[in-house]
Structures are given as structure tokens and as C-alpha cells.
Amino acid sequence: MRIFKLILLVSCFTTNIVQAQSNSYFSIKDDGHMYQIIRTSTNHYVTLGTNSSQGVTKLQLAKWDASFNEQWNYEFPSADISAIDQISYLKESRFGSYYLCVPAPTGNAIVFKISPTGDLIWQKEYGVSGFVIANAFQIAPEGDDGFIFGTGSCSVSNGIVKCDGAGNIEWQKVFNRSDAGGVITCSGIVNHGSGYIITSKFNGDSFVNQKIDASGNLLSYKAYKNNSKTMSAHKSIAYGDGIAILGDYNSSNNNIDRFICFVDSNLTLTVYNDLVVAAGSTLMNGDYCVDGTGQNILLTGQKYNGTNSRSFILSLSSSGNINWKAKSSNPGGLAGMTAWSDRVISVGSGDGSVPVISITDNTGAGFCDSLTLDVNNYHPTLALLTGTTYSYDITSFWGSTATITSTNDIEYTRTMICGSAPVGIESNDEIQQLSIYPNPASDAMVVEFGSENSLSLIVTDLSGKAIINRPNFVSGTRIDLTDLKSGLYIIHLKSETQLIFQKFIKQ
């Protein structure tokens, strides 16, 4: 069973940032793999990985401070949920909790919601006739603590499901194509205004972007086809006023390994680039994100030449051209990444069996014993398709309470491989000396903080449902609690650079 931490006092999280340094490359255990990393709104990190790189594996979720000291963790028995890269997802919710979406042995998807303090809020399993895995997962737009996921199962082609912060299904739809010869698979979901851009792949050589509103109504779409190669769009992220799409090719496509597309807010393709390495090598796995300037795309993974693999990082401009490229001399590969300010933080598996974390600056300098990476890019073309996209409501998906067990007794040991150990330093964020009183409270309470500026204040219950929302909250303001039921609640106080949480009890 999950071992919960007993919290008797109000807890408050302050923020830290990573101190500038040349580089840092270190392992955290003797065995395992790291798949994903996210930087949280409190400038901490949450990672998703496994306890072992081979054989029977157990999924591991951990939160770290700015110096990568472990704060809390989860380990799930291998019989409960699977540890599979590219169909496991880790996201921070709009109100600071965390969503973990992973495939279950049944073939369905399981979603966990975990509080900022590491307490399990709820877990639910989602299925459909046959099976359903989440091929894409995204949090809802600002002000909505829910999430949305997309599938591509045989029984529901390109199904999209929206859930609220408690995991209840709000709506479900199918987005089909008149020119699709089989199953359409949702491969990416990006927030766009109050709605979403859905990226889906079909026919082995085509993809379609569909713009929908918050209720799932289809607003516009455009589809593209490669007339000469098989290709598969895998992930999409927000970039500029549009999106960036990352994908790969069939292994027989003339040593062309990966591609990246930029699509504007009108869903028009602006850039389509092939990323190619020398004959006999391939680019594998990996992740991508926007750098700290917001102007470039960073891509990571591993280069494999049939004998060994080496981690790499690429920086691509808005035109798809390579800004810089670096390859580590250390064996292994990087599977997930995040970036901010002048930092690039990547996670993966060193030597194929050791979970590692790499920190470099945003020019790639300091990449552990960096070597030359022989990657070039080309600008082929895609054809705009004339087929139509249409949608309709369905009731095929269901969600029910899951009972997956976990423990929180993992011990991590950081071992430096090269560079210097990451060091956290206090930031100059404006939210200082947060206090709420009385606590416990009955009819009302007062929230004070050390800032003259108005901030955004949201009160949620433990399911993440917003109970009170004050977008322009001033320190010292009284909050009426008469309409709240007795219980435990969380205050979320947010500035432009900081988000902190504090629990309180309504008597």
C-alpha cells in the first residue's frame, strides 16, 4: 500500500532556481532508466522512470528540489502498470498537482492525480470496448484543473476525451477523416487559447491538425501527406503562435531518421525538415522542448551506429535550421528534457542501464565530454490534402476507480560522472512571508503575503476542484468561508514567476 506522509502543520513551499554552472552529469541509482522530466511552477522537478533498465521493471515517480535532492517518490509494482516510453505522460495541473497517465496490463489507461506534497488524490482507469491507451495527454487550458487525452484504438479511431479535475468524463468525441484508410491515432494535444490543437496520424504517410474549442467542437483542420516516404508524427508542443511536431520515418527511408514540422495558428505548414545522420547510424528515442528564450526548439535522444549509442542535443531555429549540435562521449541516450532561463535539463539512461540527469547551458556548452555530432537537415515538401475531417459525439469511453498500490521508500544516491553537482540558490520571487489566519478557520480567514502587487488566488478541494477564484487578490483581504463544507483545502497563490501552496482546515 502507498505509505502516506502525515501532515499535521500547514506546509508552504518556497521556490529555488538552479545556480549557473558549466555542466552537471550524474546518475541517481545503480540501475534503471529515466523517461521524462518536467520543471514545476515552483521551480522544482518531477521525473518519471523505472527501477531497472531490463526485464521486469517498476515505474518510479519522484519529485526533486532545485539541487536534485529527492522530496517524495512513488514506486508501482510491475504487475499493476507498465513502464512504456512515449505512451506514459507526466504533467503538472493548472493548480499545482501532478497527473501521471500510464498504460495498464489490461490495455487501458490509468491516471493518477498527486498533490504538490506527494499525497495521492485519486486514481482512475479509462477504457473502451476492446482496449484504450492514451496516445496523447494534456492538461486543460488556464482556469481548468482537468485534462484531455487522445487515443487510436481499433474500436475508437481518433477518440478524444475531456475530464474534469476529479477525473470525471465531461465529453468524448471522435474526429474522423474522409480519406483515412484505417485507424487514425491521436499523437499530440496542445493548448491553444481556451481550446486545443489535436495532431493525428493516419495512412502511414499523413497527419492532420484539428483545432477544437473547450467543448470539443471542430473549428478548423488541415492535413498533409508525404508522397514518397512512410512517416509517423509522434509528439507536438506549443511553439510561437502555433505548434511544432516531431516524428520519424520507416527504417527503409534512405537513412532519414526524424523530422520536425512547424505549423502556424492557421494550421498552415511553415517548415518541414528532415534530420539525417551518416550512413550506418540512426537517431533514436528522445524528446523536445522550447528553450529559455522561446525562440528555438531543443531536441534530445541517442545516436546509434550499430555498436554503441551516444546522447545528443540539437538546437533548431524557427526556420528549422540547426543552431548548434552536441554529442556526449558517455554511452547511453537521453529520453526526456526541459529547459528554462539558460539551462537545459535532460534525463535518460547512461551506459544503457543507469538513470542519469544532464544539465548544460542553452548553447550545449558543457555537455559531458562533448563530441562532434554529424547531423544535417534538409527541407523536403509535403502535399496538402483535400479530404475532410468530421466529428461526432460518442459514449464509448468509461472511467472507474482504480486500486493500484505503491510505496514511497526509494533511496536515491547521486553519483557525479562529470561536471559539478547542481546547487540550489534562493530566488528573488515576490511572494514572501505567506500567512493565513485563523487556521483552522470557521466563517472567514485572512491571507497575507509580502508583496504590494495583486496576485492570483485559487482555493481548491483535495480533488483539485476550484472552489474560490480571485484573479486580483490583494494581501490582507478577508475571504468568506461560509459556503465551504468542513474539510481540508489548499490555497494556490500565483505571481508571474512563482506559485506556492498552503493548506488550511475549514471547521
XYZ file of N, CA, C and O in Angstrom, residues 291-393:
412
model
N 13.351 26.295 -25.866
C 14.406 26.748 -24.978
C 13.961 27.952 -24.160
O 12.837 28.453 -24.300
N 14.848 28.433 -23.276
C 14.501 29.501 -22.359
C 14.175 30.816 -23.028
O 13.475 31.653 -22.449
N 14.634 31.025 -24.263
C 14.320 32.260 -24.986
C 12.957 32.205 -25.652
O 12.420 33.235 -26.060
N 12.415 31.004 -25.811
C 11.158 30.824 -26.525
C 11.290 30.891 -28.022
O 10.290 30.818 -28.754
N 12.536 31.003 -28.535
C 12.763 31.215 -29.961
C 13.262 29.974 -30.695
O 13.270 29.945 -31.923
N 13.702 28.963 -29.954
C 14.313 27.794 -30.585
C 13.749 26.504 -29.996
O 13.233 26.493 -28.879
N 13.873 25.444 -30.777
C 13.466 24.112 -30.343
C 14.700 23.312 -29.961
O 15.690 23.285 -30.706
N 14.666 22.667 -28.809
C 15.729 21.765 -28.384
C 15.250 20.337 -28.540
O 14.106 20.011 -28.210
N 16.101 19.476 -29.040
C 15.757 18.077 -29.280
C 16.852 17.201 -28.710
O 18.044 17.503 -28.866
N 16.472 16.119 -28.042
C 17.455 15.209 -27.469
C 17.098 13.770 -27.800
O 15.976 13.464 -28.212
N 18.055 12.858 -27.611
C 17.840 11.439 -27.882
C 19.162 10.713 -27.866
O 20.075 11.052 -27.107
N 19.279 9.713 -28.737
C 20.541 8.996 -28.847
C 20.855 8.685 -30.293
O 19.960 8.429 -31.101
N 22.143 8.743 -30.626
C 22.626 8.319 -31.936
C 23.208 6.921 -31.786
O 24.059 6.684 -30.933
N 22.724 6.001 -32.633
C 23.161 4.612 -32.552
C 23.798 4.202 -33.872
O 23.228 4.420 -34.939
N 24.999 3.618 -33.815
C 25.713 3.239 -35.042
C 25.826 1.731 -35.223
O 26.653 1.245 -36.010
N 24.985 0.974 -34.526
C 25.010 -0.475 -34.632
C 25.881 -1.131 -33.588
O 25.764 -2.330 -33.333
N 26.764 -0.357 -32.955
C 27.652 -0.874 -31.924
C 27.433 -0.184 -30.586
O 27.332 -0.827 -29.548
N 27.359 1.130 -30.610
C 27.154 1.869 -29.370
C 26.227 3.048 -29.597
O 25.951 3.434 -30.729
N 25.738 3.603 -28.499
C 24.851 4.764 -28.564
C 25.460 5.902 -27.763
O 26.154 5.677 -26.767
N 25.188 7.123 -28.204
C 25.665 8.318 -27.535
C 24.529 9.330 -27.450
O 23.768 9.508 -28.402
N 24.425 10.011 -26.321
C 23.403 11.035 -26.151
C 23.714 12.242 -27.025
O 24.880 12.571 -27.265
N 22.665 12.931 -27.496
C 22.875 14.151 -28.263
C 21.843 15.197 -27.871
O 20.785 14.885 -27.325
N 22.163 16.457 -28.165
C 21.233 17.566 -28.036
C 21.374 18.433 -29.277
O 22.492 18.736 -29.707
N 20.234 18.814 -29.879
C 20.203 19.693 -31.047
C 19.406 20.947 -30.718
O 18.428 20.894 -29.979
N 19.795 22.072 -31.288
C 19.003 23.287 -31.216
C 18.598 23.681 -32.623
O 19.455 23.814 -33.512
N 17.292 23.852 -32.853
C 16.768 24.210 -34.165
C 16.087 25.570 -34.098
O 15.353 25.858 -33.154
N 16.309 26.397 -35.103
C 15.675 27.701 -35.168
C 14.253 27.578 -35.697
O 13.811 26.499 -36.094
N 13.527 28.707 -35.745
C 12.150 28.708 -36.234
C 12.067 28.361 -37.710
O 11.002 27.982 -38.207
N 13.185 28.452 -38.423
C 13.228 28.059 -39.833
C 13.608 26.598 -39.999
O 13.679 26.091 -41.123
N 13.862 25.905 -38.892
C 14.233 24.502 -38.949
C 15.711 24.255 -39.128
O 16.147 23.110 -39.188
N 16.502 25.317 -39.208
C 17.951 25.165 -39.357
C 18.601 24.854 -38.019
O 18.110 25.244 -36.955
N 19.732 24.162 -38.060
C 20.434 23.754 -36.850
C 21.258 24.922 -36.314
O 22.136 25.438 -37.007
N 20.978 25.358 -35.082
C 21.779 26.392 -34.422
C 23.088 25.816 -33.902
O 24.158 26.369 -34.138
N 22.974 24.718 -33.183
C 24.154 24.032 -32.662
C 23.779 22.573 -32.397
O 22.612 22.222 -32.326
N 24.786 21.727 -32.263
C 24.565 20.305 -32.037
C 25.718 19.765 -31.209
O 26.859 20.182 -31.357
N 25.407 18.843 -30.301
C 26.420 18.281 -29.413
C 26.113 16.819 -29.147
O 24.950 16.414 -29.101
N 27.182 16.054 -28.965
C 27.052 14.624 -28.654
C 27.979 14.313 -27.491
O 29.122 14.772 -27.457
N 27.495 13.526 -26.537
C 28.315 13.170 -25.389
C 29.161 11.947 -25.696
O 28.747 11.057 -26.441
N 30.343 11.898 -25.095
C 31.187 10.714 -25.240
C 30.724 9.586 -24.323
O 31.140 8.441 -24.475
N 29.830 9.901 -23.385
C 29.335 8.879 -22.476
C 28.279 8.019 -23.166
O 27.397 8.535 -23.853
N 28.353 6.706 -23.020
C 27.372 5.831 -23.671
C 25.983 6.003 -23.076
O 25.829 6.383 -21.913
N 24.967 5.720 -23.887
C 23.591 5.811 -23.429
C 22.786 6.766 -24.278
O 23.182 7.124 -25.397
N 21.647 7.185 -23.765
C 20.778 8.088 -24.508
C 19.914 8.893 -23.562
O 19.673 8.501 -22.424
N 19.441 10.042 -24.044
C 18.577 10.914 -23.266
C 17.163 10.822 -23.815
O 16.949 10.944 -25.018
N 16.185 10.633 -22.925
C 14.817 10.369 -23.352
C 13.865 11.520 -23.082
O 12.823 11.623 -23.723
N 14.165 12.378 -22.104
C 13.264 13.471 -21.762
C 14.042 14.734 -21.485
O 15.223 14.685 -21.126
N 13.392 15.893 -21.632
C 14.108 17.140 -21.386
C 13.157 18.271 -21.037
O 11.955 18.219 -21.344
N 13.703 19.285 -20.388
C 13.013 20.534 -20.133
C 14.054 21.637 -20.181
O 15.258 21.371 -20.086
N 13.618 22.879 -20.345
C 14.564 23.991 -20.447
C 13.929 25.250 -19.887
O 12.715 25.433 -19.944
N 14.746 26.133 -19.354
C 14.300 27.423 -18.868
C 15.515 28.300 -18.658
O 16.643 27.821 -18.513
N 15.319 29.619 -18.673
C 16.406 30.562 -18.486
C 17.578 30.142 -19.381
O 17.419 30.008 -20.590
N 18.747 29.884 -18.795
C 19.895 29.451 -19.593
C 20.246 27.998 -19.340
O 21.350 27.550 -19.593
N 19.278 27.225 -18.853
C 19.530 25.828 -18.507
C 18.814 24.866 -19.445
O 17.707 25.142 -19.913
N 19.445 23.731 -19.704
C 18.835 22.604 -20.412
C 19.015 21.376 -19.528
O 20.151 20.991 -19.236
N 17.917 20.778 -19.086
C 17.981 19.621 -18.191
C 17.389 18.428 -18.918
O 16.248 18.468 -19.364
N 18.182 17.363 -19.046
C 17.760 16.158 -19.763
C 17.926 14.943 -18.869
O 18.788 14.915 -17.984
N 17.089 13.925 -19.102
C 17.189 12.676 -18.351
C 17.218 11.509 -19.324
O 16.731 11.598 -20.445
N 17.798 10.395 -18.879
C 17.860 9.219 -19.733
C 18.542 8.069 -19.036
O 18.407 7.880 -17.824
N 19.314 7.317 -19.812
C 19.992 6.145 -19.286
C 21.439 6.148 -19.759
O 21.712 6.048 -20.952
N 22.361 6.301 -18.825
C 23.780 6.240 -19.156
C 24.248 4.810 -19.231
O 23.856 3.978 -18.414
N 25.056 4.517 -20.227
C 25.576 3.162 -20.426
C 24.452 2.157 -20.612
O 24.631 0.958 -20.415
N 23.259 2.652 -20.958
C 22.123 1.781 -21.225
C 21.471 1.191 -20.003
O 20.498 0.440 -20.124
N 21.974 1.485 -18.784
C 21.423 0.812 -17.619
C 21.373 1.666 -16.358
O 20.877 1.205 -15.339
N 21.874 2.894 -16.417
C 21.943 3.742 -15.224
C 21.140 5.020 -15.466
O 21.373 5.719 -16.456
N 20.173 5.359 -14.607
C 19.407 6.586 -14.803
C 20.276 7.814 -14.564
O 20.913 7.946 -13.515
N 20.303 8.726 -15.539
C 21.185 9.883 -15.457
C 20.409 11.175 -15.678
O 19.348 11.191 -16.308
N 20.967 12.273 -15.154
C 20.451 13.618 -15.353
C 21.588 14.476 -15.877
O 22.697 14.455 -15.333
N 21.314 15.235 -16.945
C 22.325 16.087 -17.563
C 21.854 17.537 -17.519
O 20.715 17.836 -17.879
N 22.729 18.445 -17.073
C 22.432 19.876 -17.054
C 23.512 20.596 -17.850
O 24.703 20.470 -17.562
N 23.096 21.324 -18.879
C 24.027 22.142 -19.660
C 23.445 23.539 -19.779
O 22.321 23.802 -19.344
N 24.199 24.457 -20.403
C 23.601 25.751 -20.693
C 22.852 25.669 -22.018
O 22.821 24.628 -22.669
N 22.216 26.780 -22.432
C 21.351 26.715 -23.614
C 22.097 26.887 -24.932
O 21.482 27.137 -25.961
N 23.422 26.687 -24.910
C 24.197 26.601 -26.149
C 24.825 25.215 -26.293
O 25.601 24.988 -27.210
N 24.505 24.321 -25.365
C 25.073 22.983 -25.396
C 26.437 22.887 -24.771
O 27.009 21.798 -24.670
N 26.999 24.026 -24.359
C 28.331 24.018 -23.758
C 28.312 23.227 -22.459
O 27.388 23.346 -21.659
N 29.349 22.412 -22.259
C 29.440 21.630 -21.045
C 28.783 20.274 -21.136
O 28.756 19.548 -20.153
N 28.242 19.914 -22.305
C 27.691 18.574 -22.470
C 28.816 17.591 -22.224
O 29.857 17.664 -22.852
N 28.633 16.669 -21.318
C 29.699 15.854 -20.742
C 30.662 15.299 -21.800
O 30.305 14.426 -22.599
N 31.889 15.854 -21.840
C 32.909 15.443 -22.809
C 32.348 15.444 -24.224
O 32.345 14.439 -24.929
N 31.901 16.603 -24.652
C 31.172 16.725 -25.917
C 32.022 16.342 -27.121
O 33.211 16.656 -27.201
N 31.367 15.667 -28.081
C 31.974 15.279 -29.343
C 31.185 15.910 -30.491
O 30.106 16.453 -30.304
N 31.709 15.783 -31.698
C 31.022 16.306 -32.882
C 29.854 15.396 -33.251
O 29.971 14.172 -33.262
N 28.720 15.997 -33.559
C 27.535 15.244 -33.984
C 27.304 15.492 -35.467
O 27.116 16.628 -35.895
N 27.322 14.428 -36.250
C 27.235 14.550 -37.714
C 25.778 14.486 -38.185
O 25.389 13.588 -38.939
N 24.977 15.448 -37.754
C 23.579 15.525 -38.186
C 23.418 16.705 -39.129
O 23.915 17.800 -38.877
N 22.701 16.477 -40.228
C 22.377 17.545 -41.167
C 20.863 17.595 -41.368
O 20.153 16.631 -41.080
N 20.383 18.715 -41.864
C 18.940 18.819 -42.096
C 18.645 19.221 -43.529
O 19.442 19.897 -44.191
N 17.497 18.770 -44.029
C 17.063 19.022 -45.394
C 15.625 19.521 -45.363
O 14.899 19.324 -44.388
N 15.202 20.171 -46.423
C 13.876 20.786 -46.483
C 13.050 20.179 -47.623
O 12.928 20.770 -48.689
N 12.465 19.001 -47.415
C 11.588 18.418 -48.443
C 10.215 19.097 -48.397
O 10.028 20.108 -47.721
N 9.250 18.523 -49.087
C 7.910 19.119 -49.136
C 6.856 18.086 -48.765
O 7.068 16.880 -48.854
N 5.713 18.586 -48.348
C 4.544 17.767 -48.083
C 3.379 18.300 -48.901
O 3.309 19.497 -49.192
N 2.466 17.407 -49.248
C 1.309 17.798 -50.060
C 0.111 18.076 -49.159
O -0.188 17.316 -48.233
N -0.606 19.175 -49.420
C -1.827 19.497 -48.694
C -2.959 18.609 -49.204
O -3.210 18.540 -50.412
N -3.633 17.925 -48.286
C -4.702 17.008 -48.674
C -6.051 17.729 -48.763
O -6.288 18.723 -48.082
N -6.920 17.195 -49.588
C -8.233 17.811 -49.796
C -9.360 17.078 -49.077
O -10.507 17.502 -49.127
N -9.041 15.963 -48.413
C -10.068 15.228 -47.681
C -10.637 16.055 -46.535
O -10.062 17.063 -46.115
N -11.766 15.640 -46.016
C -12.443 16.388 -44.958
C -12.334 15.690 -43.606
O -12.254 14.457 -43.527
N -12.321 16.495 -42.556
C -12.392 15.999 -41.179
C -13.790 16.268 -40.642
O -14.324 17.361 -40.833
N -14.381 15.303 -39.996
C -15.690 15.486 -39.388
C -15.677 14.849 -38.007
O -14.852 13.984 -37.713
N -16.561 15.297 -37.117
C -16.566 14.806 -35.744
C -17.982 14.460 -35.308
O -18.964 14.944 -35.885
N -18.057 13.634 -34.279
C -19.361 13.305 -33.702
C -19.171 12.864 -32.249
O -18.098 12.402 -31.853
N -20.207 13.057 -31.451
C -20.192 12.676 -30.044
C -20.298 11.157 -29.913
O -20.974 10.491 -30.710
